Tab-separated table of C-alpha atoms in Angstrom:
chain	number	residue	atom	x	y	z
W	370	MET	CA	-8.638	45.916	-8.931
W	371	GLU	CA	-9.405	42.360	-7.798
W	372	LEU	CA	-10.699	42.131	-4.242
W	373	ALA	CA	-10.452	38.295	-3.964
W	374	TYR	CA	-8.249	35.764	-5.627
W	375	ILE	CA	-6.058	32.755	-4.936
W	376	PRO	CA	-2.388	33.953	-4.739
W	377	SER	CA	0.373	31.843	-6.300
W	378	PRO	CA	3.471	31.001	-4.276
W	379	SER	CA	6.445	33.184	-4.987
W	380	ARG	CA	8.591	30.083	-5.485
W	381	GLY	CA	8.133	26.381	-5.318
W	382	VAL	CA	11.732	25.513	-4.202
W	383	LEU	CA	13.227	26.001	-0.761
W	384	PRO	CA	16.997	25.601	-0.854
W	385	LEU	CA	18.486	23.761	2.150
W	386	GLY	CA	22.167	24.321	1.520
W	387	PRO	CA	23.091	22.491	-1.663
W	388	ILE	CA	19.804	20.470	-1.507
W	389	PRO	CA	16.749	21.992	-3.159
W	390	LEU	CA	13.477	21.060	-1.337
W	391	ARG	CA	10.766	21.163	-4.045
W	392	ALA	CA	7.172	21.461	-3.056
W	393	TYR	CA	6.009	19.442	-6.062
W	394	ALA	CA	7.960	16.483	-4.812
W	395	PHE	CA	6.732	16.872	-1.218
W	396	CYS	CA	3.115	16.878	-2.508
W	397	ILE	CA	3.723	13.561	-4.225
W	398	ILE	CA	5.487	12.024	-1.284
W	399	ILE	CA	2.742	13.134	1.118
W	400	GLY	CA	0.147	11.676	-1.298
W	401	VAL	CA	1.918	8.317	-1.363
W	402	PHE	CA	1.987	8.138	2.381
W	403	VAL	CA	-1.705	8.911	2.615
W	404	ALA	CA	-2.532	6.309	-0.016
W	405	VAL	CA	-0.490	3.550	1.724
W	406	TRP	CA	-1.863	4.504	5.173
W	407	LEU	CA	-5.522	4.387	4.130
W	408	GLY	CA	-4.989	1.358	1.960
W	409	ASN	CA	-3.478	-0.565	4.785
W	410	LYS	CA	-6.395	0.204	7.063
W	411	ARG	CA	-8.858	-0.929	4.420
W	412	TRP	CA	-6.791	-4.076	3.634
W	413	VAL	CA	-6.715	-5.153	7.326
W	414	ALA	CA	-10.409	-4.469	7.587
W	415	ARG	CA	-10.951	-6.929	4.712
W	416	GLY	CA	-8.973	-9.656	6.375
W	417	GLY	CA	-5.467	-8.927	5.103
W	418	ARG	CA	-2.280	-8.668	7.185
W	419	PRO	CA	-0.702	-5.312	8.121
W	420	GLY	CA	2.155	-4.334	5.968
W	421	THR	CA	1.081	-6.037	2.853
W	422	VAL	CA	-0.071	-2.818	1.156
W	423	ALA	CA	3.272	-1.181	1.871
W	424	ASP	CA	5.195	-4.111	0.506
W	425	ILE	CA	3.366	-4.128	-2.714
W	426	ALA	CA	3.566	-0.298	-2.958
W	427	VAL	CA	7.331	-0.742	-3.076
W	428	TRP	CA	6.757	-2.221	-6.514
W	429	ALA	CA	3.812	0.001	-7.588
W	430	VAL	CA	5.139	3.472	-6.720
W	431	PRO	CA	8.370	3.344	-8.742
W	432	PHE	CA	6.581	1.809	-11.786
W	433	GLY	CA	3.796	4.447	-11.401
W	434	LEU	CA	6.282	7.321	-11.369
W	435	VAL	CA	8.116	6.024	-14.412
W	436	GLY	CA	4.783	5.397	-16.250
W	437	GLY	CA	3.522	8.895	-15.392
W	438	ARG	CA	6.670	10.518	-16.614
W	439	LEU	CA	6.775	8.493	-19.848
W	440	TYR	CA	3.115	9.418	-20.714
W	441	HIS	CA	3.939	13.062	-20.094
W	442	VAL	CA	7.086	13.065	-22.170
W	443	ILE	CA	5.427	11.091	-25.080
W	444	THR	CA	2.411	13.212	-25.219
W	445	ASP	CA	4.311	16.510	-24.868
W	446	TYR	CA	7.466	15.457	-26.663
W	447	GLU	CA	7.971	18.915	-28.268
W	448	LEU	CA	8.843	20.283	-24.787
W	449	TYR	CA	11.850	18.144	-24.672
W	450	PHE	CA	12.902	17.060	-28.205
W	451	SER	CA	12.017	20.042	-30.406
W	452	GLU	CA	14.570	22.582	-31.671
W	453	GLY	CA	16.159	24.643	-28.912
W	454	ARG	CA	15.066	22.160	-26.175
W	455	ASP	CA	17.277	20.055	-23.962
W	456	TRP	CA	16.306	16.349	-23.999
W	457	VAL	CA	17.903	15.985	-20.583
W	458	ASP	CA	15.023	17.886	-19.166
W	459	ALA	CA	12.809	14.895	-19.821
W	460	PHE	CA	14.389	13.214	-16.749
W	461	LYS	CA	13.830	16.223	-14.399
W	462	ILE	CA	10.670	14.936	-12.894
W	463	TRP	CA	10.855	17.412	-9.980
W	464	GLN	CA	10.062	20.239	-12.392
W	465	GLY	CA	6.587	18.807	-12.924
W	466	GLY	CA	4.984	16.677	-15.539
W	467	LEU	CA	3.259	13.410	-14.593
W	468	GLY	CA	0.447	11.778	-16.583
W	469	ILE	CA	-1.972	10.074	-14.357
W	470	TRP	CA	-3.018	7.666	-17.142
W	471	GLY	CA	0.561	6.418	-17.462
W	472	ALA	CA	1.044	6.283	-13.696
W	473	ILE	CA	-1.956	4.107	-13.186
W	474	ALA	CA	-1.211	1.830	-16.136
W	475	LEU	CA	2.403	1.117	-15.365
W	476	GLY	CA	1.762	1.326	-11.581
W	477	ALA	CA	-0.751	-1.513	-12.105
W	478	VAL	CA	2.070	-3.633	-13.644
W	479	GLY	CA	4.260	-3.005	-10.609
W	480	ALA	CA	1.362	-3.880	-8.278
W	481	TRP	CA	0.704	-7.100	-10.223
W	482	ILE	CA	4.323	-8.151	-9.740
W	483	GLY	CA	4.117	-7.374	-5.968
W	484	CYS	CA	0.776	-9.231	-5.638
W	485	ARG	CA	2.028	-12.209	-7.495
W	486	ARG	CA	5.050	-12.466	-5.199
W	487	ARG	CA	2.750	-12.387	-2.198
W	488	GLY	CA	0.141	-14.709	-3.642
W	489	ILE	CA	-2.725	-12.337	-3.300
W	490	PRO	CA	-5.346	-11.172	-5.963
W	491	LEU	CA	-4.591	-7.916	-7.603
W	492	PRO	CA	-8.263	-6.747	-7.834
W	493	ALA	CA	-8.721	-7.121	-4.088
W	494	TRP	CA	-5.593	-5.064	-3.379
W	495	ALA	CA	-6.646	-2.411	-5.905
W	496	ASP	CA	-10.121	-2.150	-4.210
W	497	ALA	CA	-8.439	-1.495	-0.863
W	498	LEU	CA	-6.117	1.082	-2.278
W	499	ALA	CA	-8.645	2.960	-4.578
W	500	PRO	CA	-9.726	5.749	-2.173
W	501	GLY	CA	-6.114	6.282	-1.042
W	502	ILE	CA	-4.975	6.662	-4.683
W	503	VAL	CA	-7.480	9.346	-5.500
W	504	PHE	CA	-6.765	11.184	-2.178
W	505	ALA	CA	-3.108	11.101	-3.170
W	506	GLN	CA	-4.022	12.662	-6.542
W	507	ALA	CA	-5.909	15.407	-4.648
W	508	ILE	CA	-2.744	16.157	-2.631
W	509	GLY	CA	-0.492	15.920	-5.644
W	510	ARG	CA	-2.473	18.558	-7.623
W	511	TRP	CA	-1.214	21.182	-5.148
W	512	GLY	CA	2.209	20.708	-6.584
W	513	ASN	CA	0.906	22.339	-9.769
W	514	TRP	CA	-0.136	25.331	-7.659
W	515	PHE	CA	3.447	25.674	-6.379
W	516	ASN	CA	4.774	25.446	-9.940
W	517	GLN	CA	2.128	27.895	-11.336
W	518	GLU	CA	1.106	25.435	-14.040
W	519	LEU	CA	-1.885	23.686	-15.548
W	520	TYR	CA	-4.447	26.485	-14.898
W	521	GLY	CA	-7.541	27.207	-16.861
W	522	ARG	CA	-8.961	30.056	-18.937
W	523	GLU	CA	-8.952	33.665	-17.806
W	524	THR	CA	-11.720	34.580	-15.350
W	525	SER	CA	-12.901	37.195	-12.885
W	526	VAL	CA	-14.517	34.839	-10.376
W	527	PRO	CA	-13.580	35.565	-6.744
W	528	TRP	CA	-11.623	32.280	-6.514
W	529	ALA	CA	-9.480	33.030	-9.577
W	530	LEU	CA	-5.854	31.987	-9.517
W	531	HIS	CA	-3.387	34.831	-9.761
W	532	ILE	CA	-0.483	33.809	-11.983
W	533	THR	CA	2.567	35.974	-11.467
W	534	SER	CA	5.283	34.107	-13.390
W	535	SER	CA	6.101	35.005	-16.955
W	536	THR	CA	8.565	32.161	-17.633
W	537	ALA	CA	7.892	29.256	-20.067
W	538	GLY	CA	5.340	31.217	-22.012
W	539	ARG	CA	3.105	32.154	-19.073
W	540	VAL	CA	1.139	35.384	-19.069
W	541	PRO	CA	0.419	36.927	-15.715
W	542	GLY	CA	-3.238	37.284	-14.939
W	543	TYR	CA	-6.252	35.655	-13.255
W	544	TYR	CA	-7.252	32.176	-14.371
W	545	HIS	CA	-9.534	29.313	-13.404
W	546	PRO	CA	-7.700	27.249	-10.719
W	547	THR	CA	-8.079	23.931	-12.442
W	548	PHE	CA	-5.654	22.346	-10.004
W	549	LEU	CA	-8.110	23.233	-7.223
W	550	TYR	CA	-11.090	21.921	-9.177
W	551	GLU	CA	-9.443	18.634	-9.796
W	552	SER	CA	-8.249	18.392	-6.136
W	553	LEU	CA	-11.812	18.877	-4.805
W	554	TRP	CA	-13.223	16.442	-7.368
W	555	CYS	CA	-10.721	13.838	-6.316
W	556	VAL	CA	-11.639	14.274	-2.593
W	557	GLY	CA	-15.325	13.777	-3.624
W	558	VAL	CA	-14.522	10.691	-5.693
W	559	GLY	CA	-12.621	9.194	-2.717
W	560	PHE	CA	-15.560	9.506	-0.375
W	561	LEU	CA	-17.898	8.193	-3.112
W	562	VAL	CA	-15.803	5.056	-3.345
W	563	ILE	CA	-15.736	4.576	0.411
W	564	TRP	CA	-19.486	4.962	0.616
W	565	ALA	CA	-20.266	2.693	-2.305
W	566	ASP	CA	-17.864	0.053	-0.983
W	567	ARG	CA	-19.584	-0.094	2.386
W	568	ARG	CA	-23.137	0.095	0.885
W	569	PHE	CA	-22.749	-2.447	-1.926
W	570	ARG	CA	-19.659	-4.503	-0.654
W	571	LEU	CA	-17.840	-4.008	-3.859
W	572	GLY	CA	-15.224	-6.638	-4.723
W	573	HIS	CA	-13.137	-8.193	-7.456
W	574	GLY	CA	-11.860	-4.764	-8.589
W	575	ARG	CA	-15.149	-2.982	-8.799
W	576	ALA	CA	-14.280	-0.348	-6.176
W	577	PHE	CA	-11.188	0.480	-8.241
W	578	ALA	CA	-13.248	0.594	-11.418
W	579	LEU	CA	-15.706	2.993	-9.836
W	580	TYR	CA	-12.832	5.301	-8.805
W	581	VAL	CA	-11.519	5.255	-12.386
W	582	ALA	CA	-14.888	5.949	-13.948
W	583	ALA	CA	-15.826	8.789	-11.538
W	584	TYR	CA	-12.405	10.412	-11.885
W	585	CYS	CA	-12.644	10.366	-15.703
W	586	VAL	CA	-15.938	12.273	-15.527
W	587	GLY	CA	-14.338	15.131	-13.599
W	588	ARG	CA	-11.162	15.014	-15.583
W	589	GLY	CA	-13.080	15.499	-18.793
W	590	TRP	CA	-14.716	18.817	-17.993
W	591	ILE	CA	-11.664	20.113	-16.105
W	592	GLU	CA	-9.312	19.231	-18.975
W	593	TYR	CA	-11.587	21.127	-21.352
W	594	MET	CA	-11.004	24.369	-19.324
W	595	ARG	CA	-7.140	24.220	-19.499
W	596	VAL	CA	-5.198	26.527	-21.776
W	597	ASP	CA	-1.744	24.928	-21.612
W	598	ASP	CA	-0.423	23.524	-24.860
W	599	ALA	CA	-1.732	20.007	-25.798
W	600	HIS	CA	-2.413	17.925	-28.883
W	601	HIS	CA	-5.935	18.171	-30.217
W	602	PHE	CA	-8.023	15.696	-32.213
W	603	LEU	CA	-11.389	16.706	-33.685
W	604	GLY	CA	-11.421	19.771	-31.482
W	605	LEU	CA	-10.759	17.957	-28.169
W	606	ARG	CA	-7.540	17.648	-26.204
W	607	LEU	CA	-5.839	14.268	-26.121
W	608	ASN	CA	-6.474	13.823	-22.371
W	609	ASP	CA	-10.218	14.308	-23.149
W	610	TRP	CA	-10.218	11.419	-25.569
W	611	THR	CA	-8.193	9.322	-23.116
W	612	ALA	CA	-10.652	10.094	-20.286
W	613	MET	CA	-13.601	9.060	-22.479
W	614	ALA	CA	-11.942	5.802	-23.480
W	615	VAL	CA	-10.876	4.851	-19.989
W	616	PHE	CA	-14.366	5.724	-18.701
W	617	VAL	CA	-16.001	3.366	-21.097
W	618	LEU	CA	-13.542	0.554	-20.130
W	619	ALA	CA	-14.207	1.053	-16.475
W	620	VAL	CA	-17.961	0.962	-16.875
W	621	VAL	CA	-17.794	-2.129	-18.971
W	622	TYR	CA	-15.633	-3.827	-16.294
W	623	LEU	CA	-18.063	-2.788	-13.644
W	624	VAL	CA	-21.004	-4.375	-15.422
W	625	LEU	CA	-19.371	-7.612	-16.561
W	626	SER	CA	-17.613	-8.144	-13.192
W	627	ALA	CA	-20.824	-7.739	-11.275
W	628	ARG	CA	-22.514	-10.414	-13.464
W	629	MET	CA	-19.653	-12.882	-13.654
W	630	ARG	CA	-18.236	-12.583	-10.089
W	631	PRO	CA	-20.867	-11.027	-7.781
W	632	GLY	CA	-20.147	-10.331	-4.113
W	633	ARG	CA	-16.768	-9.771	-2.474
W	634	GLU	CA	-13.733	-11.946	-1.864
W	635	GLU	CA	-14.066	-13.957	1.341
W	636	VAL	CA	-10.326	-14.366	1.639
W	637	VAL	CA	-7.976	-11.731	0.318
W	638	GLU	CA	-4.712	-12.962	1.735
W	639	PRO	CA	-3.754	-16.674	2.472
W	640	ASP	CA	-2.706	-17.467	5.975
W	641	THR	CA	0.785	-18.905	5.861
W	642	GLY	CA	1.169	-19.116	9.688
W	643	ALA	CA	1.735	-22.440	11.407
W	644	ASP	CA	-1.200	-24.064	13.254
W	645	PRO	CA	-0.289	-24.532	16.951
W	646	SER	CA	-2.766	-27.342	17.337
W	647	ALA	CA	-1.134	-29.198	14.485
W	648	GLU	CA	2.308	-28.738	16.096
W	649	ASP	CA	0.944	-30.252	19.321
W	650	ALA	CA	-0.512	-33.205	17.421
W	651	GLY	CA	2.638	-33.959	15.523
W	652	ASP	CA	3.834	-33.102	12.056
W	653	THR	CA	1.955	-30.207	10.445
W	654	ASP	CA	1.452	-32.090	7.223
W	655	GLY	CA	-0.665	-34.727	8.911
W	656	LYS	CA	1.917	-37.607	8.656
W	657	LYS	CA	3.136	-39.927	11.398
W	658	ALA	CA	4.621	-38.470	14.452
W	659	ALA	CA	6.243	-39.856	17.581
W	660	THR	CA	5.221	-38.636	21.008
W	661	ALA	CA	7.225	-39.217	24.174
W	662	VAL	CA	5.309	-40.839	27.047
W	663	GLU	CA	6.534	-40.789	30.636
W	664	PRO	CA	6.445	-44.223	32.401
W	665	ASP	CA	3.959	-44.719	35.178
W	666	ALA	CA	5.321	-45.076	38.647
W	667	GLY	CA	5.866	-48.627	39.691
W	668	THR	CA	6.013	-49.998	36.180
W	669	ASP	CA	9.173	-51.422	34.873
W	670	VAL	CA	9.257	-49.641	31.612
W	671	LYS	CA	12.320	-48.250	29.931
W	672	PRO	CA	12.406	-44.364	30.055
W	673	ASP	CA	12.915	-44.045	26.329
W	674	ALA	CA	9.711	-45.985	25.503
W	675	VAL	CA	7.542	-44.249	23.000
W	676	THR	CA	4.111	-44.834	21.686
W	677	GLY	CA	3.249	-44.267	18.058
W	678	ALA	CA	0.576	-41.546	17.426
W	679	ALA	CA	-0.754	-41.434	13.907
W	680	THR	CA	-2.409	-38.111	13.263
W	681	ASP	CA	-3.964	-39.308	10.012
W	682	GLY	CA	-5.554	-42.456	11.407
W	683	LYS	CA	-2.954	-44.847	10.004
W	684	THR	CA	-0.828	-47.240	11.996
W	685	GLY	CA	2.114	-46.065	13.970
W	686	ALA	CA	4.979	-47.964	15.616
W	687	GLY	CA	5.417	-48.013	19.377
W	688	THR	CA	6.211	-50.179	22.510
W	689	GLY	CA	4.152	-51.471	25.365
W	690	ALA	CA	4.791	-52.825	28.753
W	691	GLY	CA	4.646	-56.657	29.040
W	692	THR	CA	3.147	-58.541	31.950
W	693	ASP	CA	6.577	-59.537	33.167
W	694	GLY	CA	7.798	-55.909	33.285
W	695	LYS	CA	9.658	-56.167	30.033
W	696	THR	CA	8.881	-54.137	27.018
W	697	VAL	CA	6.979	-55.701	24.099
W	698	ALA	CA	6.909	-54.188	20.607
W	699	THR	CA	3.351	-53.417	19.562
W	700	THR	CA	1.679	-51.714	16.673
W	701	ALA	CA	-1.255	-49.330	17.237
W	702	THR	CA	-4.111	-49.734	14.795
W	703	SER	CA	-6.531	-47.016	13.867
W	704	ASP	CA	-9.098	-48.232	16.438
W	705	GLY	CA	-6.549	-47.955	19.306
W	706	ASP	CA	-5.937	-51.674	19.870
W	707	ALA	CA	-2.368	-52.851	20.407
W	708	VAL	CA	-1.249	-55.590	17.921
W	709	GLU	CA	2.007	-57.481	18.135
W	710	PRO	CA	4.209	-57.571	15.083
W	711	GLY	CA	3.304	-60.471	12.711
W	712	ARG	CA	-0.272	-60.840	14.021
W	713	LYS	CA	-3.398	-59.637	12.168
W	714	PRO	CA	-5.734	-57.334	14.016
W	715	GLY	CA	-8.384	-59.296	15.859
W	716	ALA	CA	-6.341	-62.466	16.199
W	717	GLU	CA	-5.137	-63.732	19.569
W	718	SER	CA	-1.405	-63.427	20.303
W	719	PRO	CA	0.685	-66.249	21.594
W	720	ALA	CA	1.115	-64.430	24.800
W	721	ASP	CA	-2.656	-64.105	25.188
W	722	THR	CA	-3.071	-67.809	24.360
W	723	ALA	CA	-0.344	-68.727	26.839
W	724	GLY	CA	-1.892	-66.496	29.483
W	725	ALA	CA	-5.246	-68.106	29.001
W	726	ASN	CA	-3.806	-71.682	29.040
W	727	GLY	CA	-1.797	-70.845	32.097
W	728	SER	CA	-4.937	-69.634	33.918
W	729	ALA	CA	-6.867	-72.653	32.935
W	730	ALA	CA	-4.035	-74.942	34.124
W	731	SER	CA	-3.900	-73.138	37.422
W	732	GLU	CA	-7.615	-73.635	37.908
W	733	ARG	CA	-7.354	-77.350	37.192
W	734	ASP	CA	-4.425	-77.734	39.568
W	735	GLY	CA	-6.402	-75.902	42.186
W	736	ALA	CA	-9.365	-78.139	41.730
W	737	GLY	CA	-7.207	-81.209	41.921
W	738	SER	CA	-5.639	-80.087	45.148
W	739	ALA	CA	-9.029	-79.543	46.630
W	740	LYS	CA	-10.048	-83.046	45.805
W	741	LYS	CA	-6.916	-84.446	47.362
W	742	ASN	CA	-7.532	-82.553	50.576
């Protein structure tokens, strides 16, 4: 008689009227929320805007679910397309069966589409989301516990998993809880990525590559313990070969990326907001802008007079007040001097010449009057 073991749930479905609430689906949904929540916090900490991670996840999650299901159906096609099987079951994702390799691959395609629409780099987004993804995997593995699936070889360890179902070829007994092993491994990988990212300031997709490489190491030995049906090549399960290949690719990316693009992205999301200072100065594109000026008290200037303000240092059109109280059209040069139309900068205007001549004439008349007196 076993004194200690991990019991299996009696059922993984809770009917709510005509709607079945499946624990497997709830585990996936909770995992997605955790990934988006943590990814958003990390994205904002790196200079991104709140909500961007969720916006891109709208693309990545559906693609990931389709990719995970496709990988599972293709690699275990005999479960759905062999004699006596119903191919419609291939669409019943709530019954379990998602391949992480397909989920990550096709999910990356969806994320690329979302990032491209927002104009942000995919590697930076993947780095922010990496720990959240692996924590989501840790949560999702508990869906296998509810479904009594994907367990390991028989064992007598105190933490053995007690399988009670005899459907779908299961044999009741005590087995290694590989779902628990992988869940704990994923939690460890998540904290490893967070630590390494803070310690070495990983960027350009290297935090995501570290997550992939570390996960593959654990998936390799855990996959080797499983006893469910799988395709074998040279004595190893297909998922073992996949884990080794993906591990090599992730390590190669880590090394090459560190050499070619060291450091971390300074800007992960472009700022598309308007600059208030530019609005105050005039047009935000730096072109000419007209600024209304209130007339000074006691000056006969029309209320609608405006002065030209050139934000880019070029000339701007405007009006000035004449000496006789009338308005005179002037042009503002880049050095701030007012120039009348048709006159080159630096040249005296007719008004100036007239004013000077008038002053000189007044002085002569005054002198002549003095002599007469």
